[in-house]
Tab-separated table of N, CA, C and O in Angstrom:
chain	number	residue	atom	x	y	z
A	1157	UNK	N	10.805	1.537	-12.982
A	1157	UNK	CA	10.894	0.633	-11.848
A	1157	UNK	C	9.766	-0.388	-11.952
A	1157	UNK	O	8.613	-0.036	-12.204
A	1158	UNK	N	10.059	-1.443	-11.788
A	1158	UNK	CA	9.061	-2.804	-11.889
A	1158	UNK	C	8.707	-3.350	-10.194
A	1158	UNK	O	9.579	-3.802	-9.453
A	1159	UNK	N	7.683	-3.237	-9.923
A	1159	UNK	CA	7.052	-3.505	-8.915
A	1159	UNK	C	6.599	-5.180	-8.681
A	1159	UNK	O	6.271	-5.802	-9.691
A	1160	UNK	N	6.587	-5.933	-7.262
A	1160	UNK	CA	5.897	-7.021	-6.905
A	1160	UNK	C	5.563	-6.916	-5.798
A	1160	UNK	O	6.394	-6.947	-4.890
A	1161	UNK	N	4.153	-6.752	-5.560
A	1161	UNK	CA	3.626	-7.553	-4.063
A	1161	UNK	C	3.300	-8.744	-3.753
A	1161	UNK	O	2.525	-9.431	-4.418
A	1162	UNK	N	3.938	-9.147	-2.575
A	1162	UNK	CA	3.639	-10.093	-2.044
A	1162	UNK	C	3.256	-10.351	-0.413
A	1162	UNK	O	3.396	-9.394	0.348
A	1163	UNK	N	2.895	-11.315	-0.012
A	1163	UNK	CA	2.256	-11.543	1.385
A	1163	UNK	C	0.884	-11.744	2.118
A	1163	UNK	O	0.388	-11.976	3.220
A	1164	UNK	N	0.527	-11.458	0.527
A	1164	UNK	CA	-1.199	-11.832	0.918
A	1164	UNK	C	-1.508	-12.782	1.548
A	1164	UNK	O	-0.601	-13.232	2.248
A	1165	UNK	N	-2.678	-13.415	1.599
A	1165	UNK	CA	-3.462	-14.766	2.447
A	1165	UNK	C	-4.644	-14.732	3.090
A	1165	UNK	O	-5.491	-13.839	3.076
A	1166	UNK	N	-4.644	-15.882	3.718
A	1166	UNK	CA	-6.100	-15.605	4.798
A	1166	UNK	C	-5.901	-15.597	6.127
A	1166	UNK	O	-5.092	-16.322	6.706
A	1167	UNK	N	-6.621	-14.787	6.646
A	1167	UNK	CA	-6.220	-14.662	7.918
A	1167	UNK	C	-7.404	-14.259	9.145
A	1167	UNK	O	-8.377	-13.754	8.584
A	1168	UNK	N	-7.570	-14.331	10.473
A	1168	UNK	CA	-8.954	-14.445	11.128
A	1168	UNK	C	-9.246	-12.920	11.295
A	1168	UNK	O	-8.323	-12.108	11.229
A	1169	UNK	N	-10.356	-12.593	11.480
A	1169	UNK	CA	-10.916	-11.356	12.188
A	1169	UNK	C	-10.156	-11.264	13.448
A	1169	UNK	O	-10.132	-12.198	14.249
A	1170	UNK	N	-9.335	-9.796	13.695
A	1170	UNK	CA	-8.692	-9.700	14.367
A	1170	UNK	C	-6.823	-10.027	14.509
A	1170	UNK	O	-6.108	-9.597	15.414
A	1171	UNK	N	-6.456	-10.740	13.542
A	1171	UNK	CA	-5.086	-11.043	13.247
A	1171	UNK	C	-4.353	-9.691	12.612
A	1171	UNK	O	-4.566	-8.484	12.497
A	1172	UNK	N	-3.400	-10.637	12.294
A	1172	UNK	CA	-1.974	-9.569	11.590
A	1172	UNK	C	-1.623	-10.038	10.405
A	1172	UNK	O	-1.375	-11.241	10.322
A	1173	UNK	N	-1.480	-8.826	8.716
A	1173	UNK	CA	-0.431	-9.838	8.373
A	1173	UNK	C	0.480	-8.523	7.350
A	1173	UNK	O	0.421	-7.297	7.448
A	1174	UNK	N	1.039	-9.129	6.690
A	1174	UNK	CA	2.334	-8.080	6.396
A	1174	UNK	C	2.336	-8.175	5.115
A	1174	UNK	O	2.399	-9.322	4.674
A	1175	UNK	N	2.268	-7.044	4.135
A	1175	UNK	CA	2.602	-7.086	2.883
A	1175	UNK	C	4.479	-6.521	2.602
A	1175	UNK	O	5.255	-6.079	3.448
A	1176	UNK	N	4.642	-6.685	1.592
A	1176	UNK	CA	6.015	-6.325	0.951
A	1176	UNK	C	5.391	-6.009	-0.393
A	1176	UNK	O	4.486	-6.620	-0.960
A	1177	UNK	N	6.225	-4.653	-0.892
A	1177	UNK	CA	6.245	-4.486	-2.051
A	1177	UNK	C	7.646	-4.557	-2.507
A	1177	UNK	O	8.426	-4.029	-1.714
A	1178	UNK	N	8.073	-4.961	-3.353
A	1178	UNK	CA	9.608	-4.836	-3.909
A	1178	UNK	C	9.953	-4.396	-4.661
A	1178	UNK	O	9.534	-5.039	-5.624
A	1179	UNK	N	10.823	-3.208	-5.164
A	1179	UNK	CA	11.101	-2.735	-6.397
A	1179	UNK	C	12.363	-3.523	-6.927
A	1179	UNK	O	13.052	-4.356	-6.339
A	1180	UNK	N	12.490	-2.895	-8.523
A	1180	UNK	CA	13.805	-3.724	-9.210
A	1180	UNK	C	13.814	-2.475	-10.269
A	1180	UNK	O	13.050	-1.606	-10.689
A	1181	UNK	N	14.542	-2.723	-10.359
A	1181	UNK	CA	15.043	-1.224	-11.522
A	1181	UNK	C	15.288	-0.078	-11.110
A	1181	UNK	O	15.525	0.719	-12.017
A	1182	UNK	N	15.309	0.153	-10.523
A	1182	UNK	CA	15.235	1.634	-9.573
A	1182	UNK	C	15.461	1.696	-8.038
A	1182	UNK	O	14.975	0.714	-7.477
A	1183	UNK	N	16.026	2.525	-7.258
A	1183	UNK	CA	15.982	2.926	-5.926
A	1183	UNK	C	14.421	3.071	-5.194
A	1183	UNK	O	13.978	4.211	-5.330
A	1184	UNK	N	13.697	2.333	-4.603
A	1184	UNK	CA	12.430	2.708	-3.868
A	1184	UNK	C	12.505	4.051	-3.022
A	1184	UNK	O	11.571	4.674	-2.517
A	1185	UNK	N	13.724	4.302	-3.004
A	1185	UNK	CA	13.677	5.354	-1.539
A	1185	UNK	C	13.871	6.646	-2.602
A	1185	UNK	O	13.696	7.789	-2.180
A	1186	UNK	N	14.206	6.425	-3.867
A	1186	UNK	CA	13.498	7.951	-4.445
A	1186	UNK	C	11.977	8.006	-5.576
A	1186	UNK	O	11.551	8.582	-6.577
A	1187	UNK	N	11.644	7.074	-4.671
A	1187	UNK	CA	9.884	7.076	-5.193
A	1187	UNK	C	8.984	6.989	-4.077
A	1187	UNK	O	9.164	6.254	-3.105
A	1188	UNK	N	7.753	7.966	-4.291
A	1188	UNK	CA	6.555	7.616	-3.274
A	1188	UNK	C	6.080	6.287	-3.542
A	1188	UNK	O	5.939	5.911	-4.706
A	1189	UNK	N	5.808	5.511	-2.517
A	1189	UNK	CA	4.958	4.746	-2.629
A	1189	UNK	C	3.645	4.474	-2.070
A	1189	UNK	O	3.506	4.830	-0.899
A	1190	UNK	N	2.573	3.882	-2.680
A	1190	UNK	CA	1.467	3.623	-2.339
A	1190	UNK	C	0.682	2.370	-2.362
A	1190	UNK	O	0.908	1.538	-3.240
A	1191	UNK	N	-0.492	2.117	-1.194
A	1191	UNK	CA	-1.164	0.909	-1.388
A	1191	UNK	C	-2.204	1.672	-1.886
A	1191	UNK	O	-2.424	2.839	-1.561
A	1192	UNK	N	-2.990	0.866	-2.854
A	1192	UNK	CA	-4.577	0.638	-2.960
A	1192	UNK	C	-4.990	-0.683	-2.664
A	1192	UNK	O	-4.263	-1.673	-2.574
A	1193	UNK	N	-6.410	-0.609	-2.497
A	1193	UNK	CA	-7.318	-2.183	-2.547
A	1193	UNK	C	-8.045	-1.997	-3.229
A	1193	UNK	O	-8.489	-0.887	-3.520
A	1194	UNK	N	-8.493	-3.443	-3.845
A	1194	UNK	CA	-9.707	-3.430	-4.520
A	1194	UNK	C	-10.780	-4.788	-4.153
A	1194	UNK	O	-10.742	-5.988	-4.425
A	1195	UNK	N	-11.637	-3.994	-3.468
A	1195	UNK	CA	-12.491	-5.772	-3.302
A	1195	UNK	C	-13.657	-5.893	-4.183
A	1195	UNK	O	-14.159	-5.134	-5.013
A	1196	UNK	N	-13.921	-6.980	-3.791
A	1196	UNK	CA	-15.243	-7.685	-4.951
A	1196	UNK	C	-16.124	-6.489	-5.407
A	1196	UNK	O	-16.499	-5.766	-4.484
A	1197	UNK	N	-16.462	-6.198	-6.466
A	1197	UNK	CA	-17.232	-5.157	-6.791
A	1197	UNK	C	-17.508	-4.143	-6.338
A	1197	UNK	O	-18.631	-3.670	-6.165
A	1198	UNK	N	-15.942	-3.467	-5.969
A	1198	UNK	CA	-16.347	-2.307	-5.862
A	1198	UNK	C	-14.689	-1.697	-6.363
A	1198	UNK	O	-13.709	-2.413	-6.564
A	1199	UNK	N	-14.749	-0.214	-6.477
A	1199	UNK	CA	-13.466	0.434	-6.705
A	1199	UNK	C	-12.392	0.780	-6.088
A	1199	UNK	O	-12.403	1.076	-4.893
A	1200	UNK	N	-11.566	0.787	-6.657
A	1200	UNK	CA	-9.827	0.504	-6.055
A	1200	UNK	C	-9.900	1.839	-5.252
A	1200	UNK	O	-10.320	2.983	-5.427
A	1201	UNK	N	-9.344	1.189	-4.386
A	1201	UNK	CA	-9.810	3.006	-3.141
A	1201	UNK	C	-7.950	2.855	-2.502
A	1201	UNK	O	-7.064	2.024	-2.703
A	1202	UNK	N	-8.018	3.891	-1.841
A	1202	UNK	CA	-6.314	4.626	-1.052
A	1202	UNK	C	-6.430	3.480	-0.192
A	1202	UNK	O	-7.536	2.944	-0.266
A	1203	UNK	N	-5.673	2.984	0.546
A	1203	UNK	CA	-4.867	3.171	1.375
A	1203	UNK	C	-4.039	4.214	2.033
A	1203	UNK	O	-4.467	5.094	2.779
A	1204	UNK	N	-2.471	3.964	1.578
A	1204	UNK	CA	-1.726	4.553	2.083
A	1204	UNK	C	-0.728	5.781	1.214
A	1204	UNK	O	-0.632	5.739	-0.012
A	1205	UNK	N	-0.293	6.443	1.735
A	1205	UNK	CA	0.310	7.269	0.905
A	1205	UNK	C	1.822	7.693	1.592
A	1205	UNK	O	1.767	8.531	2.493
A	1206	UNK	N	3.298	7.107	1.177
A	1206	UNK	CA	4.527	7.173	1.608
A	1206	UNK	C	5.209	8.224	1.027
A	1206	UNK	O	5.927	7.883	0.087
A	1207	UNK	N	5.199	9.457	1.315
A	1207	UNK	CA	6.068	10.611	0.202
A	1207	UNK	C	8.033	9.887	0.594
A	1207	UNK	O	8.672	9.528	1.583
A	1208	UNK	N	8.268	10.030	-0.977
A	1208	UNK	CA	9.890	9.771	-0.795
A	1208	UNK	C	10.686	10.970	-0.342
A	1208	UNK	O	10.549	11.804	-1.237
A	1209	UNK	N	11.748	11.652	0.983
A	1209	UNK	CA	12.143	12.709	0.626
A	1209	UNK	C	12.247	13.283	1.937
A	1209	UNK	O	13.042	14.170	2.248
A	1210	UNK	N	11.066	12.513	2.998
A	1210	UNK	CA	11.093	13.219	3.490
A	1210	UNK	C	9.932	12.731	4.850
A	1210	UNK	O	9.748	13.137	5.998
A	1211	UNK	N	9.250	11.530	3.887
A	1211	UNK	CA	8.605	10.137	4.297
A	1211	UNK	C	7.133	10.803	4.948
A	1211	UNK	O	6.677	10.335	5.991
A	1212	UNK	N	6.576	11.720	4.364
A	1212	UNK	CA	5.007	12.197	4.643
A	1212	UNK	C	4.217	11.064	3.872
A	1212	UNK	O	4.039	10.710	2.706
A	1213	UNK	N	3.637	10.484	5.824
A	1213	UNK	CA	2.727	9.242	5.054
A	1213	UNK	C	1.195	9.764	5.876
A	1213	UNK	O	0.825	10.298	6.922
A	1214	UNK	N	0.702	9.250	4.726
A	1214	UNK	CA	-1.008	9.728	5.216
A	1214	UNK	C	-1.720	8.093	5.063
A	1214	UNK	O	-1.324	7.047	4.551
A	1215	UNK	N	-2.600	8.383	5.580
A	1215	UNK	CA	-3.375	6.783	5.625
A	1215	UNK	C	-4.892	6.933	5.410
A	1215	UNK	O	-5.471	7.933	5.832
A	1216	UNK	N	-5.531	5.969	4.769
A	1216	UNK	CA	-6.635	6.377	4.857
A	1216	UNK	C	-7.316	6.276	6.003
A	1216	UNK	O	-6.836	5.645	6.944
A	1217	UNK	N	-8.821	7.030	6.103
A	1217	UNK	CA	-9.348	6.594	7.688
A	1217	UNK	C	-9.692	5.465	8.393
A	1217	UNK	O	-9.893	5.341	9.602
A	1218	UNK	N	-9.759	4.302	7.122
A	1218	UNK	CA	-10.310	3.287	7.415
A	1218	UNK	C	-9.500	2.228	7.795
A	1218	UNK	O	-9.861	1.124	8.203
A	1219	UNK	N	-8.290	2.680	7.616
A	1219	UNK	CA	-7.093	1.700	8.119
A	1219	UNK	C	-6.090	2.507	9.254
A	1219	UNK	O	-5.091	1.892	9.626
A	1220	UNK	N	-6.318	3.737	9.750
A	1220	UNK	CA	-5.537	4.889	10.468
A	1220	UNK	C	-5.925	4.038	11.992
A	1220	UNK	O	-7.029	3.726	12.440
A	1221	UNK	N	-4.361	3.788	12.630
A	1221	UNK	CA	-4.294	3.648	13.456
A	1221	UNK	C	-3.506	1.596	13.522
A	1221	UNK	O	-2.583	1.076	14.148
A	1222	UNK	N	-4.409	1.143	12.629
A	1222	UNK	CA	-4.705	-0.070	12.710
A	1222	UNK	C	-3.220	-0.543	11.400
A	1222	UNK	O	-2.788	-1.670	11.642
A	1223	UNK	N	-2.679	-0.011	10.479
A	1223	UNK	CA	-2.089	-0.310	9.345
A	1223	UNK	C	-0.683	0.505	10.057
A	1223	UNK	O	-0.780	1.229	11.048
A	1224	UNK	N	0.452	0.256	9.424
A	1224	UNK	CA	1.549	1.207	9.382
A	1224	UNK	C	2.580	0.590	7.849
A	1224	UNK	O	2.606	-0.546	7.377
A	1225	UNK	N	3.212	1.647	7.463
A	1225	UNK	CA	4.091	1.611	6.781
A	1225	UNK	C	5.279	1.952	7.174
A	1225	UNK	O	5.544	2.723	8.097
A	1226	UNK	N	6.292	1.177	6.227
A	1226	UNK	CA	7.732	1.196	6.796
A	1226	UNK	C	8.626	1.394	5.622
A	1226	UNK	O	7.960	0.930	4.696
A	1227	UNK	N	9.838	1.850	5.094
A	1227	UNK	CA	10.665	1.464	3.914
A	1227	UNK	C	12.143	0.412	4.334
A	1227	UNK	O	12.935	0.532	5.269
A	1228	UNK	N	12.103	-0.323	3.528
A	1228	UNK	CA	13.330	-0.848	4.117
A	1228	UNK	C	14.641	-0.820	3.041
A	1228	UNK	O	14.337	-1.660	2.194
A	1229	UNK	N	15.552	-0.421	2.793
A	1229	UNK	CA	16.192	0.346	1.753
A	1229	UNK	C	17.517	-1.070	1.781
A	1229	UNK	O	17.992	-1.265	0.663
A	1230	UNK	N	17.862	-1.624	2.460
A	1230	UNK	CA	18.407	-2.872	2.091
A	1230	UNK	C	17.704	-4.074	1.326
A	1230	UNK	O	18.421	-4.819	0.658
A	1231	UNK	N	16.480	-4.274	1.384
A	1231	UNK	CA	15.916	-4.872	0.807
A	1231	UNK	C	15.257	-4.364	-0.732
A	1231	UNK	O	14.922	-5.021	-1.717
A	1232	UNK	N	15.240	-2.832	-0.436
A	1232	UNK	CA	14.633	-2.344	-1.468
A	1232	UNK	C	13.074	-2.488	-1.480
A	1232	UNK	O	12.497	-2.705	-2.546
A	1233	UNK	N	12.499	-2.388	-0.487
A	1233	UNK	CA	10.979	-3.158	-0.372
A	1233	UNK	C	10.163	-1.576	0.284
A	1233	UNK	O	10.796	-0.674	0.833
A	1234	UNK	N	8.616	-1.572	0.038
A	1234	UNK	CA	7.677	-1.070	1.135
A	1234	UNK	C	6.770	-1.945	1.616
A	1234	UNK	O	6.075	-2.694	0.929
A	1235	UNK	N	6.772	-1.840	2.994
A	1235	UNK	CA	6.575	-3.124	3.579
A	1235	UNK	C	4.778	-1.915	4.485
A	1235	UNK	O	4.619	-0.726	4.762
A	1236	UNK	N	3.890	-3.191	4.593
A	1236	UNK	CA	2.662	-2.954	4.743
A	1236	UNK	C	2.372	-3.686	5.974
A	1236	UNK	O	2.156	-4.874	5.733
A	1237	UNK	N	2.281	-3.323	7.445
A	1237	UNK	CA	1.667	-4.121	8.531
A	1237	UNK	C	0.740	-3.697	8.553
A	1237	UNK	O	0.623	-2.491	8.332
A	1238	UNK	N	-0.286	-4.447	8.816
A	1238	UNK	CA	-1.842	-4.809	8.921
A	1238	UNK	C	-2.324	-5.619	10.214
A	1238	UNK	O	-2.208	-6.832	10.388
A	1239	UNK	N	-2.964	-4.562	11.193
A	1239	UNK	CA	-2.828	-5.350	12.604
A	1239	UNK	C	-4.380	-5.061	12.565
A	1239	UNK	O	-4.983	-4.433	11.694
A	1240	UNK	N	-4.966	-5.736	13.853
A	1240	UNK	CA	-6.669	-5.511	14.075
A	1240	UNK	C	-7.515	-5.897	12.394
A	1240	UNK	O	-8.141	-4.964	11.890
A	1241	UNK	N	-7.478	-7.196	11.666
A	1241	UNK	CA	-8.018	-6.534	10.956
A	1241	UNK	C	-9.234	-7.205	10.922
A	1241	UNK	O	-9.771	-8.031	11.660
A	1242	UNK	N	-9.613	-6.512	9.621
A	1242	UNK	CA	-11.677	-6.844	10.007
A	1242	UNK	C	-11.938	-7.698	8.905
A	1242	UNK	O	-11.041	-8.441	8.504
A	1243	UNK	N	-13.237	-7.686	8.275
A	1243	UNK	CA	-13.794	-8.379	7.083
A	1243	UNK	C	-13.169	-7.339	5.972
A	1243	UNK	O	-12.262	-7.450	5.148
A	1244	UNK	N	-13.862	-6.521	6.246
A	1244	UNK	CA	-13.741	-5.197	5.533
A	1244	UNK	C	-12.551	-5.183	4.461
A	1244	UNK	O	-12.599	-5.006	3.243
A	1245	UNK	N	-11.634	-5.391	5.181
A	1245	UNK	CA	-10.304	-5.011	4.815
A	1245	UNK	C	-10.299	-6.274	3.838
A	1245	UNK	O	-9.116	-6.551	3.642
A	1246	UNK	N	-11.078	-7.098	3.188
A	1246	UNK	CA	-10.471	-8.244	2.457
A	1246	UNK	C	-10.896	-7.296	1.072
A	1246	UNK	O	-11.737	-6.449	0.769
A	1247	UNK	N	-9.673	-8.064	0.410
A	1247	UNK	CA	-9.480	-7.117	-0.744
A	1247	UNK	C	-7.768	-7.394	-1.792
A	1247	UNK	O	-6.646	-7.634	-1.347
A	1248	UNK	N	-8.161	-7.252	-3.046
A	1248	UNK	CA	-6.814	-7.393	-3.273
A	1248	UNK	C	-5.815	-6.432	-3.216
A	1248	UNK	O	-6.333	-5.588	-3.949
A	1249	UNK	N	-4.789	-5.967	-2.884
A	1249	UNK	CA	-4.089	-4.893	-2.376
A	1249	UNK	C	-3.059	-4.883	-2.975
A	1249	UNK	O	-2.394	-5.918	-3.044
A	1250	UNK	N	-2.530	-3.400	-3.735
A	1250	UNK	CA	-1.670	-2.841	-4.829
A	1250	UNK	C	-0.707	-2.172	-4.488
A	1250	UNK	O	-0.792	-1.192	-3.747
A	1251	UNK	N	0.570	-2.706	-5.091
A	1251	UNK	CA	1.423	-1.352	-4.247
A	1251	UNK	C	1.845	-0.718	-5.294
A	1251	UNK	O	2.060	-1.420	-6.282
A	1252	UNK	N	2.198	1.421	-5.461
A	1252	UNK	CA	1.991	1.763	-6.386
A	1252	UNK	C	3.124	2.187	-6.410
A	1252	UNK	O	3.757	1.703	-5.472
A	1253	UNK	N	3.971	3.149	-7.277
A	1253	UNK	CA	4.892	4.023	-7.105
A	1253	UNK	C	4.691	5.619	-7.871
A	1253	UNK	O	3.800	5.987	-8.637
A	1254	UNK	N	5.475	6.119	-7.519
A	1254	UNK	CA	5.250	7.643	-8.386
A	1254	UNK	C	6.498	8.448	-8.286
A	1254	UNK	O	7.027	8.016	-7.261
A	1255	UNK	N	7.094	9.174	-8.671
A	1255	UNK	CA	8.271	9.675	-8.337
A	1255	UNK	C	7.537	11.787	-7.588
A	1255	UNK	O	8.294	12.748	-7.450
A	1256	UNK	N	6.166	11.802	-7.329
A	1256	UNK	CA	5.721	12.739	-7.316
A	1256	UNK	C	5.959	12.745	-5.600
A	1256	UNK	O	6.513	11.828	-4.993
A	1257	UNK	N	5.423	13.961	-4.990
A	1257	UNK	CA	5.159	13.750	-3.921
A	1257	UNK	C	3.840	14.643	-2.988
A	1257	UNK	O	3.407	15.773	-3.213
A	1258	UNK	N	3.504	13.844	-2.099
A	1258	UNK	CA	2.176	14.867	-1.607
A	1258	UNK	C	2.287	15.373	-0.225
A	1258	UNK	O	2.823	14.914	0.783
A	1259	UNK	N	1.617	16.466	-0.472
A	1259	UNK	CA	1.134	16.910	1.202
A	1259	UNK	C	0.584	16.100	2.073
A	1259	UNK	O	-0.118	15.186	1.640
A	1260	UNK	N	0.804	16.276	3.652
A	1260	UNK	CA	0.329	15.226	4.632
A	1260	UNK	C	-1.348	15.880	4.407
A	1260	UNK	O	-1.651	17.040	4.127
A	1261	UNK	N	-2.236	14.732	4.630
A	1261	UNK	CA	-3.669	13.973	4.326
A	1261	UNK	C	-3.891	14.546	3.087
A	1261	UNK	O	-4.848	15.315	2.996
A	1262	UNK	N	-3.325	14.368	2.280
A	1262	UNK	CA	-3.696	14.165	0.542
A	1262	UNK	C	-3.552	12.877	0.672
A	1262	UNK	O	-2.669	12.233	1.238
A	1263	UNK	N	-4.857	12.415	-0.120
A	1263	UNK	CA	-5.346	11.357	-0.891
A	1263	UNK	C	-5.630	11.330	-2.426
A	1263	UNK	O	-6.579	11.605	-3.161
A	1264	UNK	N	-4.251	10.830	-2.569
A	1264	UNK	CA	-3.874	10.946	-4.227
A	1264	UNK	C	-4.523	10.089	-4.627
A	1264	UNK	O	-4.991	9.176	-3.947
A	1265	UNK	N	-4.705	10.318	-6.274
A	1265	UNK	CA	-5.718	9.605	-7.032
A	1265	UNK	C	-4.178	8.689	-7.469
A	1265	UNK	O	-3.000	9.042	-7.509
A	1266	UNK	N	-4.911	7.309	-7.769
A	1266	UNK	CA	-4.630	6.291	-8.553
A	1266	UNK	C	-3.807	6.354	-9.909
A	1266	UNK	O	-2.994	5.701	-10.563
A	1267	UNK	N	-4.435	7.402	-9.924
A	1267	UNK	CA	-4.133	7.845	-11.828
A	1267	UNK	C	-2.602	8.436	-11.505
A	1267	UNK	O	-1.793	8.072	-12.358
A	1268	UNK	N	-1.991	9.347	-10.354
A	1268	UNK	CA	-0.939	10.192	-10.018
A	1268	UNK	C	0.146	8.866	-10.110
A	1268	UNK	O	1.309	9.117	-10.426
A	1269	UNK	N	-0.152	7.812	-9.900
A	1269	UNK	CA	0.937	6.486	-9.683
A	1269	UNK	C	1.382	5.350	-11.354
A	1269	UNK	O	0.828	4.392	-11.894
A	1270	UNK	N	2.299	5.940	-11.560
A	1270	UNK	CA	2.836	5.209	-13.257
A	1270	UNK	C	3.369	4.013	-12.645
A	1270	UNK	O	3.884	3.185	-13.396
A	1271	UNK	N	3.336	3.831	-11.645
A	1271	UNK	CA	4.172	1.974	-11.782
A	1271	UNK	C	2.875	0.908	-10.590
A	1271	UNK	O	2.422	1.228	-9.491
A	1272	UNK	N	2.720	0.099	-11.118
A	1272	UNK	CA	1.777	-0.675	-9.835
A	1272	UNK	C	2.220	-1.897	-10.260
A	1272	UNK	O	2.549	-2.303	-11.375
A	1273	UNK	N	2.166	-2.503	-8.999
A	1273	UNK	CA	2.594	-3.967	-8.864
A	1273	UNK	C	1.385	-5.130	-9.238
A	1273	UNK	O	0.340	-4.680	-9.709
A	1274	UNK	N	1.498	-6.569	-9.046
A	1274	UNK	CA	0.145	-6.869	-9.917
A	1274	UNK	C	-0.756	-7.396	-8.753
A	1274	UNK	O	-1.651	-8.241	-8.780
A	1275	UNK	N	-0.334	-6.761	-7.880
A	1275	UNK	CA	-1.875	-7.625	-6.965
A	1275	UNK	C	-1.644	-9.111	-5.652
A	1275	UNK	O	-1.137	-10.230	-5.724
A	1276	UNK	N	-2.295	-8.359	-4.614
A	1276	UNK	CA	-2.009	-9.751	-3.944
A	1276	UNK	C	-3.096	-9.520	-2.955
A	1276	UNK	O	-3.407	-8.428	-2.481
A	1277	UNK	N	-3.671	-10.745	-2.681
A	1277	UNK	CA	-5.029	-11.263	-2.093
A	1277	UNK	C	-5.248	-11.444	-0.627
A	1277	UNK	O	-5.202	-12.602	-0.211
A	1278	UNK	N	-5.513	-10.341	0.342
A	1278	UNK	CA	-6.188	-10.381	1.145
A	1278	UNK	C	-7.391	-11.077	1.918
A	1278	UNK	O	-8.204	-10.153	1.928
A	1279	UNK	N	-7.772	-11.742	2.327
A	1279	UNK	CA	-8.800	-12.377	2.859
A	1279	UNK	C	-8.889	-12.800	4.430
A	1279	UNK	O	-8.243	-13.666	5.019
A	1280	UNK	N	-10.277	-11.578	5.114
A	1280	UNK	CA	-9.999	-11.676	6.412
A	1280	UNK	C	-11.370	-12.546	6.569
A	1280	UNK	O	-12.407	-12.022	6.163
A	1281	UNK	N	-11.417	-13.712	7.079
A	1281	UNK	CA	-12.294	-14.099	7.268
A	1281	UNK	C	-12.193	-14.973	8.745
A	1281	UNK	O	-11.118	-14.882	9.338
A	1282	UNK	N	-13.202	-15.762	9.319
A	1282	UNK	CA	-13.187	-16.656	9.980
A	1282	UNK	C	-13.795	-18.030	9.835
A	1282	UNK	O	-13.637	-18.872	10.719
């Protein structure tokens, strides 16, 4: 399955904005999917974690409450809302896939995900 994110941008402290990931080659709804970020010098850390199957999603703490995930199976997409957000959160943001699946608050490593999309640019600023 070949992955694209899109929806990045800039946006103020405190706004909203929405990622999409899209698959092609494959059914999304029989793969987990996942976000990572990665900002300026530092390492690609979790986000989110979507199990296919059965839809056990865990989030990380730093976006829990404030982020949600959705699948949308006509489009073929995992779609990323991003509400309240901060500086923090600027970062470029990955959407992953895996055909594996995890327990609710497992925070799977990076390495568990064989397909990632190439990246799209976050920037919360004012």
């Amino acid at each position: 399955v070949q992955l694209q994110a899109s929806g990045g941008g800039l946006v103020q402290p405190g706004g909203s904005l929405s990622l999409s990931c899209t698959a092609s080659g494959g059914r999304f709804g029989l793969y987990t999917a996942g976000w990572f970020r990665q900002a300026p010098g530092k390492e690609r850390e979790f986000v989110v974690v979507s199990s296919w199957g059965g839809g056990i999603t865990t989030f990380a703490d730093s976006v829990k409450g404030r982020f949600t995930i959705s699948r949308d199976s006509a489009r073929n997409t995992v779609d990323l809302q991003m509400n309240s957000l901060k500086p923090e959160d600027t970062a470029v943001y990955y959407c992953a896939a895996t055909r594996r699946r995890f327990a609710s608050g497992a925070y799977p490593d990076q390495s568990t995900f064989g397909y990632w999309g190439q990246g799209t640019q976050v920037t919360v600023s004012s």
